């Protein structure tokens, strides 16, 4: 599937990484609908990608999350691909994590993306693609990130099952297990202090790699 002319929904486009993907897709000729929580940032991204129909949502509103793809398809006259880039992180030893933080991580990193993608699978036609960002933490445990890893692993497991189910429809299901990126994500933790991390990777090339993989029908980027 070619990016040029494709109809793409980017959920989490108000974040650093999602904004990069949305802008890159627009620059390559895709028709992009951005979705995000922050109204000011969402308006700015919409202007950047030339979208007259940005979609606001909150991760705790799962009904709204599951409706995003259908709304984007209505605006675009159909939908070819959906990418979910939302995420939140918190740090702390397993015995010290609060139930409130654990619930928030599971809502933002697993339940909301799953709801979006559930709706996306109904809206994207045969030969289309859906995908989401998890993280290398899924396969490489990191001290003080147990709750974060658990939420991303939940999404990873859902993606693996969806990929198996969608083979008969030739719908690609991408998982992007990104490394630590130099975009300030860890510094914006909801709680705790980040452990010592390797130098962050430049997010630009990764945005390109994820966009390419989504439209190539790739299963995994890491």
PDB file of C-alpha atoms in Angstrom:
ATOM      1  CA  UNK A   1       0.000   0.000   0.000  1.00  0.00           C
ATOM      2  CA  UNK A   2       1.315   3.424  -0.967  1.00  0.00           C
ATOM      3  CA  UNK A   3       1.454   6.236   1.586  1.00  0.00           C
ATOM      4  CA  UNK A   4       0.675   8.808  -1.111  1.00  0.00           C
ATOM      5  CA  UNK A   5      -3.075   9.287  -1.294  1.00  0.00           C
ATOM      6  CA  UNK A   6      -3.738   6.970   1.640  1.00  0.00           C
ATOM      7  CA  UNK A   7      -6.307   7.864   4.302  1.00  0.00           C
ATOM      8  CA  UNK A   8      -4.644   7.673   7.710  1.00  0.00           C
ATOM      9  CA  UNK A   9      -5.799   8.212  11.300  1.00  0.00           C
ATOM     10  CA  UNK A  10      -3.014   8.966  13.807  1.00  0.00           C
ATOM     11  CA  UNK A  11      -4.233   8.627  17.393  1.00  0.00           C
ATOM     12  CA  UNK A  12      -1.903  10.398  19.782  1.00  0.00           C
ATOM     13  CA  UNK A  13      -0.877  12.964  17.173  1.00  0.00           C
ATOM     14  CA  UNK A  14      -0.500  15.637  19.864  1.00  0.00           C
ATOM     15  CA  UNK A  15       2.433  13.746  21.341  1.00  0.00           C
ATOM     16  CA  UNK A  16       6.019  14.135  20.159  1.00  0.00           C
ATOM     17  CA  UNK A  17       6.214  10.862  18.259  1.00  0.00           C
ATOM     18  CA  UNK A  18       2.669  10.829  16.928  1.00  0.00           C
ATOM     19  CA  UNK A  19       3.093  14.372  15.672  1.00  0.00           C
ATOM     20  CA  UNK A  20       6.226  13.367  13.779  1.00  0.00           C
ATOM     21  CA  UNK A  21       4.456  10.449  12.097  1.00  0.00           C
ATOM     22  CA  UNK A  22       1.421  12.561  11.200  1.00  0.00           C
ATOM     23  CA  UNK A  23       3.574  15.312   9.665  1.00  0.00           C
ATOM     24  CA  UNK A  24       5.728  12.838   7.750  1.00  0.00           C
ATOM     25  CA  UNK A  25       2.683  11.055   6.365  1.00  0.00           C
ATOM     26  CA  UNK A  26       1.176  14.356   5.225  1.00  0.00           C
ATOM     27  CA  UNK A  27       4.455  15.359   3.600  1.00  0.00           C
ATOM     28  CA  UNK A  28       4.391  12.082   1.670  1.00  0.00           C
ATOM     29  CA  UNK A  29       0.923  12.792   0.334  1.00  0.00           C
ATOM     30  CA  UNK A  30      -1.333  10.983   2.804  1.00  0.00           C
ATOM     31  CA  UNK A  31      -4.643  12.455   3.911  1.00  0.00           C
ATOM     32  CA  UNK A  32      -4.264  12.523   7.676  1.00  0.00           C
ATOM     33  CA  UNK A  33      -6.819  12.880  10.459  1.00  0.00           C
ATOM     34  CA  UNK A  34      -5.035  13.592  13.748  1.00  0.00           C
ATOM     35  CA  UNK A  35      -6.583  12.642  17.092  1.00  0.00           C
ATOM     36  CA  UNK A  36      -5.425  13.815  20.507  1.00  0.00           C
ATOM     37  CA  UNK A  37      -6.417  15.066  23.939  1.00  0.00           C
ATOM     38  CA  UNK A  38      -4.860  18.538  24.137  1.00  0.00           C
ATOM     39  CA  UNK A  39      -7.080  20.925  22.154  1.00  0.00           C
ATOM     40  CA  UNK A  40      -4.374  23.515  21.463  1.00  0.00           C
ATOM     41  CA  UNK A  41      -1.818  21.001  20.257  1.00  0.00           C
ATOM     42  CA  UNK A  42      -4.449  19.170  18.241  1.00  0.00           C
ATOM     43  CA  UNK A  43      -5.378  22.346  16.376  1.00  0.00           C
ATOM     44  CA  UNK A  44      -1.698  23.019  15.642  1.00  0.00           C
ATOM     45  CA  UNK A  45      -1.130  19.499  14.315  1.00  0.00           C
ATOM     46  CA  UNK A  46      -4.266  19.720  12.204  1.00  0.00           C
ATOM     47  CA  UNK A  47      -2.933  22.893  10.599  1.00  0.00           C
ATOM     48  CA  UNK A  48       0.447  21.247  10.039  1.00  0.00           C
ATOM     49  CA  UNK A  49      -1.034  18.247   8.234  1.00  0.00           C
ATOM     50  CA  UNK A  50      -3.790  20.171   6.471  1.00  0.00           C
ATOM     51  CA  UNK A  51      -6.676  18.412   8.190  1.00  0.00           C
ATOM     52  CA  UNK A  52     -10.023  20.185   8.605  1.00  0.00           C
ATOM     53  CA  UNK A  53     -11.354  17.445  10.857  1.00  0.00           C
ATOM     54  CA  UNK A  54      -9.141  16.695  13.907  1.00  0.00           C
ATOM     55  CA  UNK A  55     -10.680  14.415  16.526  1.00  0.00           C
ATOM     56  CA  UNK A  56     -10.511  15.071  20.272  1.00  0.00           C
ATOM     57  CA  UNK A  57     -10.675  12.188  22.729  1.00  0.00           C
ATOM     58  CA  UNK A  58      -9.777  11.137  26.254  1.00  0.00           C
ATOM     59  CA  UNK A  59      -8.220   7.765  27.007  1.00  0.00           C
ATOM     60  CA  UNK A  60     -10.745   7.096  29.770  1.00  0.00           C
ATOM     61  CA  UNK A  61     -13.647   7.439  27.331  1.00  0.00           C
ATOM     62  CA  UNK A  62     -13.382   4.025  25.712  1.00  0.00           C
ATOM     63  CA  UNK A  63     -16.583   4.455  23.708  1.00  0.00           C
ATOM     64  CA  UNK A  64     -15.125   7.589  22.134  1.00  0.00           C
ATOM     65  CA  UNK A  65     -11.851   5.758  21.499  1.00  0.00           C
ATOM     66  CA  UNK A  66     -13.614   2.939  19.674  1.00  0.00           C
ATOM     67  CA  UNK A  67     -15.556   5.466  17.560  1.00  0.00           C
ATOM     68  CA  UNK A  68     -12.502   7.392  16.294  1.00  0.00           C
ATOM     69  CA  UNK A  69     -11.856   5.228  13.240  1.00  0.00           C
ATOM     70  CA  UNK A  70     -15.457   5.397  12.064  1.00  0.00           C
ATOM     71  CA  UNK A  71     -15.433   9.176  12.476  1.00  0.00           C
ATOM     72  CA  UNK A  72     -12.178   9.474  10.528  1.00  0.00           C
ATOM     73  CA  UNK A  73     -13.578   7.249   7.782  1.00  0.00           C
ATOM     74  CA  UNK A  74     -16.629   9.498   7.573  1.00  0.00           C
ATOM     75  CA  UNK A  75     -14.414  12.563   7.143  1.00  0.00           C
ATOM     76  CA  UNK A  76     -12.109  10.925   4.602  1.00  0.00           C
ATOM     77  CA  UNK A  77     -14.603   8.836   2.654  1.00  0.00           C
ATOM     78  CA  UNK A  78     -12.982   5.644   3.901  1.00  0.00           C
ATOM     79  CA  UNK A  79      -9.931   4.622   5.883  1.00  0.00           C
ATOM     80  CA  UNK A  80      -6.791   2.759   4.853  1.00  0.00           C
ATOM     81  CA  UNK A  81      -4.678   2.759   8.019  1.00  0.00           C
ATOM     82  CA  UNK A  82      -4.730   3.617  11.717  1.00  0.00           C
ATOM     83  CA  UNK A  83      -1.737   4.120  14.001  1.00  0.00           C
ATOM     84  CA  UNK A  84      -1.974   4.534  17.782  1.00  0.00           C
ATOM     85  CA  UNK A  85       0.930   6.306  19.490  1.00  0.00           C
ATOM     86  CA  UNK A  86      -0.569   7.265  22.868  1.00  0.00           C
ATOM     87  CA  UNK A  87       1.378   6.424  25.992  1.00  0.00           C
ATOM     88  CA  UNK A  88       2.163   7.277  29.587  1.00  0.00           C
ATOM     89  CA  UNK A  89       4.972   6.132  31.862  1.00  0.00           C
ATOM     90  CA  UNK A  90       5.653   5.939  35.595  1.00  0.00           C
ATOM     91  CA  UNK A  91       8.524   4.529  37.604  1.00  0.00           C
ATOM     92  CA  UNK A  92       8.807   2.816  40.960  1.00  0.00           C
ATOM     93  CA  UNK A  93       9.604  -0.551  42.471  1.00  0.00           C
ATOM     94  CA  UNK A  94       6.881  -3.166  42.121  1.00  0.00           C
ATOM     95  CA  UNK A  95       5.925  -3.106  45.800  1.00  0.00           C
ATOM     96  CA  UNK A  96       5.664   0.673  45.865  1.00  0.00           C
ATOM     97  CA  UNK A  97       3.410   1.316  42.870  1.00  0.00           C
ATOM     98  CA  UNK A  98       0.004   2.796  43.673  1.00  0.00           C
ATOM     99  CA  UNK A  99      -3.226   1.306  42.387  1.00  0.00           C
ATOM    100  CA  UNK A 100      -4.145   4.703  40.929  1.00  0.00           C
ATOM    101  CA  UNK A 101      -0.979   4.879  38.813  1.00  0.00           C
ATOM    102  CA  UNK A 102      -1.290   1.257  37.728  1.00  0.00           C
ATOM    103  CA  UNK A 103      -4.880   1.854  36.655  1.00  0.00           C
ATOM    104  CA  UNK A 104      -3.906   4.961  34.701  1.00  0.00           C
ATOM    105  CA  UNK A 105      -1.082   3.176  32.885  1.00  0.00           C
ATOM    106  CA  UNK A 106      -3.356   0.303  31.956  1.00  0.00           C
ATOM    107  CA  UNK A 107      -6.031   2.702  30.694  1.00  0.00           C
ATOM    108  CA  UNK A 108      -3.697   4.837  28.574  1.00  0.00           C
ATOM    109  CA  UNK A 109      -1.279   2.168  27.366  1.00  0.00           C
ATOM    110  CA  UNK A 110      -3.620  -0.783  26.870  1.00  0.00           C
ATOM    111  CA  UNK A 111      -7.366  -0.241  27.184  1.00  0.00           C
ATOM    112  CA  UNK A 112      -7.560   2.962  25.124  1.00  0.00           C
ATOM    113  CA  UNK A 113      -5.334   1.703  22.269  1.00  0.00           C
ATOM    114  CA  UNK A 114      -7.229  -1.591  22.184  1.00  0.00           C
ATOM    115  CA  UNK A 115     -10.539   0.288  21.979  1.00  0.00           C
ATOM    116  CA  UNK A 116      -9.216   2.442  19.132  1.00  0.00           C
ATOM    117  CA  UNK A 117      -7.922  -0.569  17.250  1.00  0.00           C
ATOM    118  CA  UNK A 118     -11.087  -2.560  17.813  1.00  0.00           C
ATOM    119  CA  UNK A 119     -12.976   0.205  16.038  1.00  0.00           C
ATOM    120  CA  UNK A 120     -10.233   0.469  13.434  1.00  0.00           C
ATOM    121  CA  UNK A 121     -10.566  -3.180  12.438  1.00  0.00           C
ATOM    122  CA  UNK A 122     -14.227  -2.531  11.690  1.00  0.00           C
ATOM    123  CA  UNK A 123     -13.475   0.585   9.628  1.00  0.00           C
ATOM    124  CA  UNK A 124     -10.384  -0.459   7.656  1.00  0.00           C
ATOM    125  CA  UNK A 125     -11.045  -2.509   4.571  1.00  0.00           C
ATOM    126  CA  UNK A 126      -9.279  -5.538   3.153  1.00  0.00           C
ATOM    127  CA  UNK A 127      -5.606  -4.826   2.509  1.00  0.00           C
ATOM    128  CA  UNK A 128      -5.506  -2.015   5.056  1.00  0.00           C
ATOM    129  CA  UNK A 129      -3.372  -1.755   8.175  1.00  0.00           C
ATOM    130  CA  UNK A 130      -3.541  -0.900  11.859  1.00  0.00           C
ATOM    131  CA  UNK A 131      -0.764  -0.559  14.371  1.00  0.00           C
ATOM    132  CA  UNK A 132       0.366   0.683  17.747  1.00  0.00           C
ATOM    133  CA  UNK A 133       3.506   1.668  19.605  1.00  0.00           C
ATOM    134  CA  UNK A 134       4.463  -0.530  22.549  1.00  0.00           C
ATOM    135  CA  UNK A 135       8.168  -0.441  23.392  1.00  0.00           C
ATOM    136  CA  UNK A 136      11.288  -2.540  23.703  1.00  0.00           C
ATOM    137  CA  UNK A 137      10.402  -2.830  27.398  1.00  0.00           C
ATOM    138  CA  UNK A 138       7.958  -5.579  26.349  1.00  0.00           C
ATOM    139  CA  UNK A 139      10.872  -7.936  25.771  1.00  0.00           C
ATOM    140  CA  UNK A 140      13.539  -6.343  27.982  1.00  0.00           C
ATOM    141  CA  UNK A 141      12.471  -5.903  31.622  1.00  0.00           C
ATOM    142  CA  UNK A 142      13.622  -2.660  33.202  1.00  0.00           C
ATOM    143  CA  UNK A 143      13.889  -2.131  36.948  1.00  0.00           C
ATOM    144  CA  UNK A 144      11.345   0.350  38.325  1.00  0.00           C
ATOM    145  CA  UNK A 145       9.128  -0.009  35.247  1.00  0.00           C
ATOM    146  CA  UNK A 146       7.026  -3.060  36.130  1.00  0.00           C
ATOM    147  CA  UNK A 147       3.616  -1.407  35.873  1.00  0.00           C
ATOM    148  CA  UNK A 148       4.564   0.355  32.664  1.00  0.00           C
ATOM    149  CA  UNK A 149       5.861  -2.873  31.149  1.00  0.00           C
ATOM    150  CA  UNK A 150       2.727  -4.766  32.177  1.00  0.00           C
ATOM    151  CA  UNK A 151       0.486  -2.264  30.406  1.00  0.00           C
ATOM    152  CA  UNK A 152       2.540  -2.354  27.215  1.00  0.00           C
ATOM    153  CA  UNK A 153       2.716  -6.152  27.327  1.00  0.00           C
ATOM    154  CA  UNK A 154      -1.079  -6.299  27.523  1.00  0.00           C
ATOM    155  CA  UNK A 155      -1.317  -4.288  24.316  1.00  0.00           C
ATOM    156  CA  UNK A 156       1.381  -6.426  22.697  1.00  0.00           C
ATOM    157  CA  UNK A 157      -0.560  -9.602  23.443  1.00  0.00           C
ATOM    158  CA  UNK A 158      -3.730  -8.141  21.958  1.00  0.00           C
ATOM    159  CA  UNK A 159      -1.884  -7.128  18.793  1.00  0.00           C
ATOM    160  CA  UNK A 160      -0.462 -10.616  18.341  1.00  0.00           C
ATOM    161  CA  UNK A 161      -3.919 -12.155  18.545  1.00  0.00           C
ATOM    162  CA  UNK A 162      -5.474  -9.553  16.240  1.00  0.00           C
ATOM    163  CA  UNK A 163      -2.716 -10.193  13.684  1.00  0.00           C
ATOM    164  CA  UNK A 164      -3.542 -13.884  13.647  1.00  0.00           C
ATOM    165  CA  UNK A 165      -7.248 -13.193  13.214  1.00  0.00           C
ATOM    166  CA  UNK A 166      -6.793 -10.623  10.428  1.00  0.00           C
ATOM    167  CA  UNK A 167      -4.760 -12.817   8.089  1.00  0.00           C
ATOM    168  CA  UNK A 168      -7.849 -13.881   6.174  1.00  0.00           C
ATOM    169  CA  UNK A 169      -8.665 -10.208   5.499  1.00  0.00           C
ATOM    170  CA  UNK A 170      -5.075  -9.310   4.548  1.00  0.00           C
ATOM    171  CA  UNK A 171      -5.133  -6.524   7.148  1.00  0.00           C
ATOM    172  CA  UNK A 172      -1.693  -5.764   8.554  1.00  0.00           C
ATOM    173  CA  UNK A 173      -1.313  -5.434  12.335  1.00  0.00           C
ATOM    174  CA  UNK A 174       1.895  -3.648  13.275  1.00  0.00           C
ATOM    175  CA  UNK A 175       3.596  -3.514  16.660  1.00  0.00           C
ATOM    176  CA  UNK A 176       6.346  -0.923  17.062  1.00  0.00           C
ATOM    177  CA  UNK A 177       8.629  -1.869  19.951  1.00  0.00           C
ATOM    178  CA  UNK A 178      10.528   1.374  19.997  1.00  0.00           C
ATOM    179  CA  UNK A 179      13.716   1.918  22.014  1.00  0.00           C
ATOM    180  CA  UNK A 180      14.196   4.764  24.453  1.00  0.00           C
ATOM    181  CA  UNK A 181      13.847   7.909  22.349  1.00  0.00           C
ATOM    182  CA  UNK A 182      15.373  11.344  22.859  1.00  0.00           C
ATOM    183  CA  UNK A 183      11.979  13.029  23.099  1.00  0.00           C
ATOM    184  CA  UNK A 184      11.644  13.663  26.827  1.00  0.00           C
ATOM    185  CA  UNK A 185       9.056  10.920  27.367  1.00  0.00           C
ATOM    186  CA  UNK A 186      10.759   9.407  30.425  1.00  0.00           C
ATOM    187  CA  UNK A 187      11.177  12.859  31.972  1.00  0.00           C
ATOM    188  CA  UNK A 188       7.409  13.346  31.828  1.00  0.00           C
ATOM    189  CA  UNK A 189       6.748  10.341  34.079  1.00  0.00           C
ATOM    190  CA  UNK A 190       3.549  10.411  36.111  1.00  0.00           C
ATOM    191  CA  UNK A 191       5.457   9.233  39.169  1.00  0.00           C
ATOM    192  CA  UNK A 192       8.928   8.166  40.212  1.00  0.00           C
ATOM    193  CA  UNK A 193      12.376   8.819  38.838  1.00  0.00           C
ATOM    194  CA  UNK A 194      13.630   7.142  35.647  1.00  0.00           C
ATOM    195  CA  UNK A 195      16.368   4.554  36.130  1.00  0.00           C
ATOM    196  CA  UNK A 196      19.641   5.006  34.304  1.00  0.00           C
ATOM    197  CA  UNK A 197      18.742   4.700  30.636  1.00  0.00           C
ATOM    198  CA  UNK A 198      20.876   4.467  27.503  1.00  0.00           C
ATOM    199  CA  UNK A 199      21.217   7.534  25.338  1.00  0.00           C
ATOM    200  CA  UNK A 200      17.937   8.179  23.581  1.00  0.00           C
ATOM    201  CA  UNK A 201      17.619   7.465  19.859  1.00  0.00           C
ATOM    202  CA  UNK A 202      16.658  10.164  17.394  1.00  0.00           C
ATOM    203  CA  UNK A 203      12.853   9.846  17.017  1.00  0.00           C
ATOM    204  CA  UNK A 204      12.844  11.098  13.412  1.00  0.00           C
ATOM    205  CA  UNK A 205      14.199   7.955  11.724  1.00  0.00           C
ATOM    206  CA  UNK A 206      11.974   5.811  13.914  1.00  0.00           C
ATOM    207  CA  UNK A 207       8.912   7.792  12.820  1.00  0.00           C
ATOM    208  CA  UNK A 208       9.866   7.058   9.227  1.00  0.00           C
ATOM    209  CA  UNK A 209      10.472   3.394   9.970  1.00  0.00           C
ATOM    210  CA  UNK A 210       7.101   2.982  11.666  1.00  0.00           C
ATOM    211  CA  UNK A 211       5.238   4.749   8.864  1.00  0.00           C
ATOM    212  CA  UNK A 212       7.001   2.622   6.234  1.00  0.00           C
ATOM    213  CA  UNK A 213       6.297  -0.572   8.177  1.00  0.00           C
ATOM    214  CA  UNK A 214       2.611   0.261   8.628  1.00  0.00           C
ATOM    215  CA  UNK A 215       2.075   0.653   4.898  1.00  0.00           C
ATOM    216  CA  UNK A 216       4.272  -2.323   4.033  1.00  0.00           C
ATOM    217  CA  UNK A 217       2.177  -4.668   6.179  1.00  0.00           C
ATOM    218  CA  UNK A 218       5.083  -5.437   8.507  1.00  0.00           C
ATOM    219  CA  UNK A 219       4.336  -7.252  11.762  1.00  0.00           C
ATOM    220  CA  UNK A 220       7.041  -5.866  14.026  1.00  0.00           C
ATOM    221  CA  UNK A 221       9.431  -2.920  14.208  1.00  0.00           C
ATOM    222  CA  UNK A 222      12.187  -2.907  16.822  1.00  0.00           C
TER     223      UNK A 222
END
